[in-house]
Coordinates of C-alpha atoms in Angstrom, one line a residue:
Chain A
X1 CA 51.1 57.4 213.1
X2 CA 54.3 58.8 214.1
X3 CA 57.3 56.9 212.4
X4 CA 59.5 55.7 215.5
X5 CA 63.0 57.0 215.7
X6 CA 65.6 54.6 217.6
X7 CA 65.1 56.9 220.8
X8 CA 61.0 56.9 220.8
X9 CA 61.7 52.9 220.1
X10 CA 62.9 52.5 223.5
X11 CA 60.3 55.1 225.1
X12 CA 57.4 53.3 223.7
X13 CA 58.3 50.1 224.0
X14 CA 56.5 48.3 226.6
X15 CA 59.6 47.4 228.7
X16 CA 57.1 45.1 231.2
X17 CA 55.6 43.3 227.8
X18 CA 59.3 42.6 227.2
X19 CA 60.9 41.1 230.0
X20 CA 57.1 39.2 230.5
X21 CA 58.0 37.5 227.1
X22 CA 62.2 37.1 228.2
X23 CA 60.2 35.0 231.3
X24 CA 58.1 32.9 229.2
X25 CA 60.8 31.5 226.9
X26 CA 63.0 30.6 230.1
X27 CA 59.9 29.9 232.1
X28 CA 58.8 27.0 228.9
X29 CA 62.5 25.3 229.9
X30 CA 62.1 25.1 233.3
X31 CA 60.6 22.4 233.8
X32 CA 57.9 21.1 236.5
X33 CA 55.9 23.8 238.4
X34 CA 55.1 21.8 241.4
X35 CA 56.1 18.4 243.0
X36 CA 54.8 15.4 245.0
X37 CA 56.8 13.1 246.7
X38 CA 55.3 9.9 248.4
X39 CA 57.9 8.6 250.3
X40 CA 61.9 8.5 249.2
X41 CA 61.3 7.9 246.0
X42 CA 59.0 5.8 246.2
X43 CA 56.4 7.8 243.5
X44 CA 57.7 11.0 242.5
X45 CA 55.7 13.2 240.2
X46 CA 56.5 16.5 238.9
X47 CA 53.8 18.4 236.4
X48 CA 53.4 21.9 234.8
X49 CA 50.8 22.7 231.9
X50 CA 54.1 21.7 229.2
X51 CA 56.1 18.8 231.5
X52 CA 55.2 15.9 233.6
X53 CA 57.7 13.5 235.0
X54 CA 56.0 10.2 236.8
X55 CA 58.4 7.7 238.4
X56 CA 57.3 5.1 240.2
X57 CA 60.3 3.4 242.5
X58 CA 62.7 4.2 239.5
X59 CA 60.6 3.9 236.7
X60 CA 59.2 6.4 234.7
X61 CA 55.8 6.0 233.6
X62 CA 54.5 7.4 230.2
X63 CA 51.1 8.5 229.0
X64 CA 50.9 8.2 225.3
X65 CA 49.1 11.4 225.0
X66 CA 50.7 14.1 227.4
X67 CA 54.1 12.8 225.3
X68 CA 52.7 14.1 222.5
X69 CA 50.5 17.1 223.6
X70 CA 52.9 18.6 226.5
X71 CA 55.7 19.4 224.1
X72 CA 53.2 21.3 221.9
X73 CA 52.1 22.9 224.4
X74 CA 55.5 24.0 225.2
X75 CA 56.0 25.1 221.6
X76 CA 53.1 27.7 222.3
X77 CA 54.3 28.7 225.4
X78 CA 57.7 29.8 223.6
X79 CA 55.8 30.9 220.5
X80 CA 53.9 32.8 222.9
X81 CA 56.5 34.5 224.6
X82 CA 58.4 35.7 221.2
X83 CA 55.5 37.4 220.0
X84 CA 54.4 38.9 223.3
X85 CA 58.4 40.5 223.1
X86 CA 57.9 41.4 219.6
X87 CA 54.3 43.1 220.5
X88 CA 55.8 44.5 223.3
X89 CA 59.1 46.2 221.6
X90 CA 56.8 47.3 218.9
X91 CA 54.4 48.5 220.7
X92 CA 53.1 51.3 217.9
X93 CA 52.7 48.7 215.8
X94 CA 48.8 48.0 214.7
X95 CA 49.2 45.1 215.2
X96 CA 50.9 44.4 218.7
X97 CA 48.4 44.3 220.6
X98 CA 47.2 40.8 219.4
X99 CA 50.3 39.8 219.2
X100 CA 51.3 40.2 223.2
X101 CA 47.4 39.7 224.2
X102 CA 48.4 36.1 222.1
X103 CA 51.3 36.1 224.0
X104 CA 50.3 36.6 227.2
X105 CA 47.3 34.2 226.9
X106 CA 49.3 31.5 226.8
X107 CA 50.8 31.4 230.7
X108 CA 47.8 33.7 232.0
X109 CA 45.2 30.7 231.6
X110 CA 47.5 27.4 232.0
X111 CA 48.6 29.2 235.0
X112 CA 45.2 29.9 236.3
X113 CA 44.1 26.6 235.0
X114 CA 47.0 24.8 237.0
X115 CA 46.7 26.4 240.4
X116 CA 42.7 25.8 240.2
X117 CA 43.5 22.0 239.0
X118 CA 45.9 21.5 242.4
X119 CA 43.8 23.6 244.8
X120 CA 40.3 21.7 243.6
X121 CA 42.8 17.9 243.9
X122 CA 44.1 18.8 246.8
X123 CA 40.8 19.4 248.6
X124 CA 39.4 16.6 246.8
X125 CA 41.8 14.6 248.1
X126 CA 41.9 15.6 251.7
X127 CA 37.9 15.7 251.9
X128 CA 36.5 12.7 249.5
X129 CA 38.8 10.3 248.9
X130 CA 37.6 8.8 252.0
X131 CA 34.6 8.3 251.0
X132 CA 35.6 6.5 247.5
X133 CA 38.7 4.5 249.3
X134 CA 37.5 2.1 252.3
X135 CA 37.6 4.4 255.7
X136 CA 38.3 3.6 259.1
X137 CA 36.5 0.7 260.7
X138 CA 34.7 -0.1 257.2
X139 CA 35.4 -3.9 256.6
X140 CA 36.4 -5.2 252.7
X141 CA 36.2 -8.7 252.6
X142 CA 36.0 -9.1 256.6
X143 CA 39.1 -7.2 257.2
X144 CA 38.9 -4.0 259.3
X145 CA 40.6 -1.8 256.8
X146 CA 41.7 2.2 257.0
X147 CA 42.9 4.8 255.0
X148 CA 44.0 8.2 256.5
X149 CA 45.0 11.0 254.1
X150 CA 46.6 13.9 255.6
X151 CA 47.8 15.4 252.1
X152 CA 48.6 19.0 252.5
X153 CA 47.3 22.1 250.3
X154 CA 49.6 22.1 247.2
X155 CA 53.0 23.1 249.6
X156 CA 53.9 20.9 252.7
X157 CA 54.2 17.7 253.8
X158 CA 51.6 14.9 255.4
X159 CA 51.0 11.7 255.9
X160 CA 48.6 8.9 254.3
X161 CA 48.5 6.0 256.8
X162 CA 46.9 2.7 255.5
X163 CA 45.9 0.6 257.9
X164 CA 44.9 -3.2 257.2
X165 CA 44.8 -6.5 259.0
X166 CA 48.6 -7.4 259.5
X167 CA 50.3 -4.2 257.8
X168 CA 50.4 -0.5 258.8
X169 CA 52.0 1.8 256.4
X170 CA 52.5 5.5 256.7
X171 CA 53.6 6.7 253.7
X172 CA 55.1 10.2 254.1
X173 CA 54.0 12.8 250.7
X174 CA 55.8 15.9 250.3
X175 CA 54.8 18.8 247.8
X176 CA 56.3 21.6 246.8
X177 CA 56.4 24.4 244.0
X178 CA 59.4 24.5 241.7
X179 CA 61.2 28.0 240.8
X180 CA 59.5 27.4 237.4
X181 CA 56.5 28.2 238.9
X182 CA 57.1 31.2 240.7
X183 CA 58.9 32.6 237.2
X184 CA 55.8 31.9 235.7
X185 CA 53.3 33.8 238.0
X186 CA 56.0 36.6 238.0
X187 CA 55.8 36.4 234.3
X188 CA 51.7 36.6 235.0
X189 CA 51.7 39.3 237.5
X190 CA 54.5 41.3 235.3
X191 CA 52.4 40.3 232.1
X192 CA 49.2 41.9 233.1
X193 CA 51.0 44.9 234.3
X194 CA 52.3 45.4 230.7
X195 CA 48.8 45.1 229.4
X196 CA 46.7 46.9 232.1
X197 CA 48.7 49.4 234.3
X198 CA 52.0 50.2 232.3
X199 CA 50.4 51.6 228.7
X200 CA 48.2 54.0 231.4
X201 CA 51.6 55.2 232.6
X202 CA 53.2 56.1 229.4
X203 CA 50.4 57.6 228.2
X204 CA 50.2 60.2 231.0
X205 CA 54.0 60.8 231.0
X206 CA 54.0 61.0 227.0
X207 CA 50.4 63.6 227.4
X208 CA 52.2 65.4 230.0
X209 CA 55.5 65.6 227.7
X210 CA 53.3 66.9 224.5
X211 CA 53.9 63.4 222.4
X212 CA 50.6 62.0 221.9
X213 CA 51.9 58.9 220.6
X214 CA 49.9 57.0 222.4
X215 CA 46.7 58.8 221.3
X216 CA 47.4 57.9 217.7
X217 CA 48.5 54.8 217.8
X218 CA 45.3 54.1 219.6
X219 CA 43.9 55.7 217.0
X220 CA 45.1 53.8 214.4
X221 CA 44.4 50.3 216.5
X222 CA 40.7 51.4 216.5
X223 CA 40.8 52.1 212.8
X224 CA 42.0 48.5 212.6
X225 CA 39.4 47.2 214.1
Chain B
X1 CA 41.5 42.9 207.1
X2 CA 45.1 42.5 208.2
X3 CA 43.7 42.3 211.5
X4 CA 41.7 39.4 210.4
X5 CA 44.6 37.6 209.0
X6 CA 46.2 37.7 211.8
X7 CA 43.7 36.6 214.2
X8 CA 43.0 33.9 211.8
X9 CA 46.5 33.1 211.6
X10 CA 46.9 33.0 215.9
X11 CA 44.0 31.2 216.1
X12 CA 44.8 28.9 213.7
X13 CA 48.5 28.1 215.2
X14 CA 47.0 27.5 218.7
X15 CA 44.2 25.1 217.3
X16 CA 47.0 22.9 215.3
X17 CA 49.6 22.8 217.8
X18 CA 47.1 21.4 220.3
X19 CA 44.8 19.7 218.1
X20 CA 47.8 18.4 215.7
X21 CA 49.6 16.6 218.7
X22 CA 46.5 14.6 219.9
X23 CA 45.6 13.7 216.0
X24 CA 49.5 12.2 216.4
X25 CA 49.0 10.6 219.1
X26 CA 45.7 8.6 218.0
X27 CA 47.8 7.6 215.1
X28 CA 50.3 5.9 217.1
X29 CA 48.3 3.8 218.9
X30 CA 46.4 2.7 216.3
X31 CA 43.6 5.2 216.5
X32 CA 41.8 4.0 219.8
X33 CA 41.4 6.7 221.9
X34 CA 41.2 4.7 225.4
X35 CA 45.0 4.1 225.0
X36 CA 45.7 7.5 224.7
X37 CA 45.4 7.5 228.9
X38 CA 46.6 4.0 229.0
X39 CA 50.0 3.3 230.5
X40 CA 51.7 1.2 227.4
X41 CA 52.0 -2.4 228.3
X42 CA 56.0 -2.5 229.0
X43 CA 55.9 0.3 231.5
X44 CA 52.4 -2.0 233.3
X45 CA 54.8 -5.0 233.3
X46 CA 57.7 -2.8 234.9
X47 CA 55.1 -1.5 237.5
X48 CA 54.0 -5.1 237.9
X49 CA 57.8 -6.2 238.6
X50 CA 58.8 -3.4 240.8
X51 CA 55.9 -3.9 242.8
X52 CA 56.7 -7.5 243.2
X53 CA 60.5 -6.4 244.2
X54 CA 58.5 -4.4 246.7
X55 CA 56.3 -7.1 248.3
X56 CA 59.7 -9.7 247.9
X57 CA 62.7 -7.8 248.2
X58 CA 65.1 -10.8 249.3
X59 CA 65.6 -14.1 251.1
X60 CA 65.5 -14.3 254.9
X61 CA 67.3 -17.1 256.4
X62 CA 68.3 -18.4 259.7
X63 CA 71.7 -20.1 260.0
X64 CA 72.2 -21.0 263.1
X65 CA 71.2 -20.1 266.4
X66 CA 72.5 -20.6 270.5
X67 CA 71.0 -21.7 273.4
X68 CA 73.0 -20.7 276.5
X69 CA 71.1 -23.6 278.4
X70 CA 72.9 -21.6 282.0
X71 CA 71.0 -18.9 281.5
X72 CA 68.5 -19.3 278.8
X73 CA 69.7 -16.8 276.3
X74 CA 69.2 -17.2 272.5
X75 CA 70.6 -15.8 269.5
X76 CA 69.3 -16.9 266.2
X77 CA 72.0 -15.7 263.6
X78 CA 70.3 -14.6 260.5
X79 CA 71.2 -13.6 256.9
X80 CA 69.1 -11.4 254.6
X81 CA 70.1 -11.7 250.6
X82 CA 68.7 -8.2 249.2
X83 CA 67.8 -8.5 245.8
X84 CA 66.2 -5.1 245.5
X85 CA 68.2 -1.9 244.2
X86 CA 67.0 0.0 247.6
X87 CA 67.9 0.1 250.7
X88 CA 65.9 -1.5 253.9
X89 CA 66.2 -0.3 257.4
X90 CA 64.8 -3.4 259.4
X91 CA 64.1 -1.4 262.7
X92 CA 62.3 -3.4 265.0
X93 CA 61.7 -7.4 264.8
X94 CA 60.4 -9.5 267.2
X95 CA 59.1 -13.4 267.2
X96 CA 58.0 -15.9 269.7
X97 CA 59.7 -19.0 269.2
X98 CA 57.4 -22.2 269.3
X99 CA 58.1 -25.3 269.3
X100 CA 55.4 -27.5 268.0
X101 CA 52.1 -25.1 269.5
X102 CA 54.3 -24.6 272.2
X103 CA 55.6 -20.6 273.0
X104 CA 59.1 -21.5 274.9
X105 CA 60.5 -18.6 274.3
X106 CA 61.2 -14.7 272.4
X107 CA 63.4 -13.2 269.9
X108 CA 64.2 -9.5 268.9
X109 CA 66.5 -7.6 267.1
X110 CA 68.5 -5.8 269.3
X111 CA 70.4 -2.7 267.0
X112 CA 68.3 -1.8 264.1
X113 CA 70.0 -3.0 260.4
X114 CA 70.3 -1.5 257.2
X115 CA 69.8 -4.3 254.3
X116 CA 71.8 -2.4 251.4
X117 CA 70.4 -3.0 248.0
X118 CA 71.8 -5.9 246.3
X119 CA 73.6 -6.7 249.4
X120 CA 73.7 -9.7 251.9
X121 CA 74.0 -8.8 255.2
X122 CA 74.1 -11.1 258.6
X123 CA 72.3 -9.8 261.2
X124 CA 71.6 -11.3 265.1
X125 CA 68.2 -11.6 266.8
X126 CA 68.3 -12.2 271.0
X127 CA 65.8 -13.4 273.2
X128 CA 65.4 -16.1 275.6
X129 CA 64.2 -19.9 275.8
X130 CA 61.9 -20.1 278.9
X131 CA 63.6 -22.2 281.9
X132 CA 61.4 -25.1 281.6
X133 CA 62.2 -25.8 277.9
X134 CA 65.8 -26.0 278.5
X135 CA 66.6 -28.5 281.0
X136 CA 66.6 -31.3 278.4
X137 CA 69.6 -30.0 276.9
X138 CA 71.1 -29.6 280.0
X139 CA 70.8 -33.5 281.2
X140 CA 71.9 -34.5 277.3
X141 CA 75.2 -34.7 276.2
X142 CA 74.7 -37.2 273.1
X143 CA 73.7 -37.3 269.7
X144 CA 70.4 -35.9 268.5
X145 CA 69.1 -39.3 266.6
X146 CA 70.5 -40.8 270.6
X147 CA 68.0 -39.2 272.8
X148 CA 66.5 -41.7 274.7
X149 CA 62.6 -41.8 275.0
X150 CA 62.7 -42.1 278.5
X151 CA 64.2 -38.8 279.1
X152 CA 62.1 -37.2 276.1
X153 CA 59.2 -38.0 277.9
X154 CA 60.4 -37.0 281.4
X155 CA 61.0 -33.2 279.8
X156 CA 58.2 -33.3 277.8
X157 CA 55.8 -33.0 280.2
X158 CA 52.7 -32.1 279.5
X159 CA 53.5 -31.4 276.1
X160 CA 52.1 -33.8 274.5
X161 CA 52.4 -34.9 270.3
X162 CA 56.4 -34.2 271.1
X163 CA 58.4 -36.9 269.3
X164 CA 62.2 -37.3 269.6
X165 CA 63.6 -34.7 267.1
X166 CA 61.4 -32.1 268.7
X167 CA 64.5 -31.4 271.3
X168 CA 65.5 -27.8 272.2
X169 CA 69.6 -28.4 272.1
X170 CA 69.6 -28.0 268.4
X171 CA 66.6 -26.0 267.9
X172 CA 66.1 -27.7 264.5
X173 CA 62.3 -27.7 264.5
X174 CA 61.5 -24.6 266.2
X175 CA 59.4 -22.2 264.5
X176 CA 58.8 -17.7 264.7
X177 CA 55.5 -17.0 265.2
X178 CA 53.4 -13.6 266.1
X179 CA 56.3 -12.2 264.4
X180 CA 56.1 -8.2 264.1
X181 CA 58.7 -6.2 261.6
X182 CA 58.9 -2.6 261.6
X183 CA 61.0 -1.5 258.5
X184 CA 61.4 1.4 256.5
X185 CA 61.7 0.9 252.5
X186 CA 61.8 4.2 250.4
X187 CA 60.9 6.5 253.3
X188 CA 57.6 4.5 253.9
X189 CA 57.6 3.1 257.3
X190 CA 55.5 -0.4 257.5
X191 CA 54.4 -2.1 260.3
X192 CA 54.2 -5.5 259.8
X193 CA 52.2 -7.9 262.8
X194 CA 51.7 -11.1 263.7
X195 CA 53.0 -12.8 260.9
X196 CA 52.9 -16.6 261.0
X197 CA 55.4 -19.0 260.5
X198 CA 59.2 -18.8 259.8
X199 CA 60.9 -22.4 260.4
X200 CA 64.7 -22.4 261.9
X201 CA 67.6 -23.3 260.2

């Protein structure tokens, strides 16, 4: 394998690989990806693979696990992203290509993971809970009773009116994705980029140049194993 | 067989960073794993108490109310204590008044009011006593305890199981009934109908 000078450093680095790790570590200190609001305050929650925030008229409401897991889980999302910059800027290293795959493994699947989770609750939600909360004109206890969820699909607002006896509420539920989210899909959609698309570039450009450093530190990756 | 190490050593940071934290987290509820998705008990018993804030937020009481007996107009003269830290908006009330099972008459709020947290605030209800229910005030100038039973039972009428301190001049045994509230409490709008029984002042 070639030995890099400080020039060839910054032509083989993979620049995308780079600023995919740069978004992890900010994404991981972001915060919540996405929000839902029922009423003014009334229960606010805000979640993301690494955060969660419950508050229920003021209070905030703790879940003896996700205190202990989420913040590990942030620790690996900023783990992640150091060694997908390092894999990245050393990108004829043998061994960077685990390194940023690591890396990159850790938003690509709780980001996947969390958009399934809200799609599939959301239509959950909207479709079924009917059918496991009391519907309209089903009776509990002699009381014509109602529920009517109107949640909207991860982004929007709606309405969930309850209807019993003597009281009426419609309780107003607003969602919404944070900036931490979009960063992260950004980091994603840039992440896979770095991985799929950009080494493809380089290599033509460093073929058509006469380099072949990408051939041999192919090369030497297979050799690995 | 540095690649090895390596994956090893990736694989072996993501299993203890995520297996480490639950293995914590067991330990610090005493190792039963139900209470892992448990709320702990203080935050149930804060839950428990907001919820009751919620379902009481304050005292409502009449202090006094008037009976133009010319034209039949009533105010009742009411005062909410808020003992919430959230703000109401009482939009729309209305009652009938009864006396005894008698309707004589109906109340409503006529500007909607904001109930600030913490706060007390005086509000007004107007409405109207029906003609027929005020004429004994009109023909009694005296004392409440002097009302003769003659003229009781003259105004009465066919209302029968009256007894003398059910008179209309000082309103002191009338009672809201079929009351409906529409307020708004954290951005949720309730609708609140035909709720029985609020006694006068």
């Amino acid at each position: 394998m070639k030995k890099k000078t400080g020039r060839s450093f910054v032509k083989y680095a993979n620049w995308p690989g780079v600023v995919t790790g740069f978004l992890m570590v900010i994404v991981s200190f972001m915060g919540s990806w996405w929000r839902v609001q029922f009423g003014d305050g009334f229960i606010e929650m805000a979640v993301s693979p690494f955060y969660y925030e419950a508050v229920f008229m003021g209070e905030e409401i703790s879940i003896p696990l996700l205190s202990y897991l989420l913040p590990a889980v942030q620790a690996l999302l900023i783990i992640g992203g150091f060694f997908m910059i390092i894999g990245s800027l050393f990108n004829y290293k043998d061994w960077s290509e685990k390194l940023s795959k690591f890396g990159f493994r850790k938003i690509f699947w709780p980001l996947l993971t969390f958009i399934i989770i809200l799609l599939v609750g959301t239509f959950l939600t909207n479709n079924f809970m009917g059918e496991f909360l009391p519907g309209d004109n089903q009776e509990i206890d002699g009381m014509d009773e109602g529920l009517d969820i109107e949640a909207p699909y991860v982004v929007g607002s709606g309405d969930i009116d309850v209807d019993l006896n003597e009281l009426t509420a419609s309780v107003p539920i607003e969602m919404s994705l944070t900036s931490g989210f979009w960063m992260a899909l950004v980091a994603v959609i840039l992440g896979i980029f770095s991985r799929k698309f950009y080494p493809d570039l380089v290599k033509r450009e460093d073929r058509s140049s006469g380099g072949g450093f990408y051939d041999a530190a192919e090369t030497g990756r297979r050799d690995m194993g | 067989m540095e690649s090895r190490k390596l994956s090893l050593f990736l694989a072996m940071l993501t299993t203890v960073l995520l297996i480490g934290p639950v293995v914590m987290a067991l330990s610090s509820q005493g190792w039963e794993l139900e209470s892992l998705f448990v709320l702990p008990e203080e935050d149930m018993a804060d839950i428990e108490e907001r919820m009751t804030e919620f379902q009481n937020p304050g005292d409502f009481r009449i202090t006094s109310e008037d009976l133009d007996t010319e034209t039949g107009d009533f105010e009742v003269h009411a005062e909410f204590d808020s003992s919430v830290d959230f703000d109401i908006l009482l939009r729309k009330f209305y009652a009938e008044v009864y006396l005894q099972e008698e309707a004589i008459g109906e109340v409503w709020l006529e500007d909607a009011v904001v109930f600030e947290a913490g706060e007390v605030k005086n509000f007004k209800l107007i409405g109207f006593i029906e003609d027929e229910f005020i004429d004994l005030d009109e023909d009694f100038d005296g004392e409440e305890d002097e009302i003769p039973d003659e003229l009781i039972e003259e105004f009465m009428g066919d209302i029968s199981g009256w007894d003398q301190d059910d008179y209309i001049g000082d309103m002191g045994y009338v009672q809201f009934e079929n009351i409906s509230v529409e307020i708004e409490v954290m951005g949720i709008d309730l609708l609140l109908e035909d709720i029985i029984g609020v006694e006068g002042s």
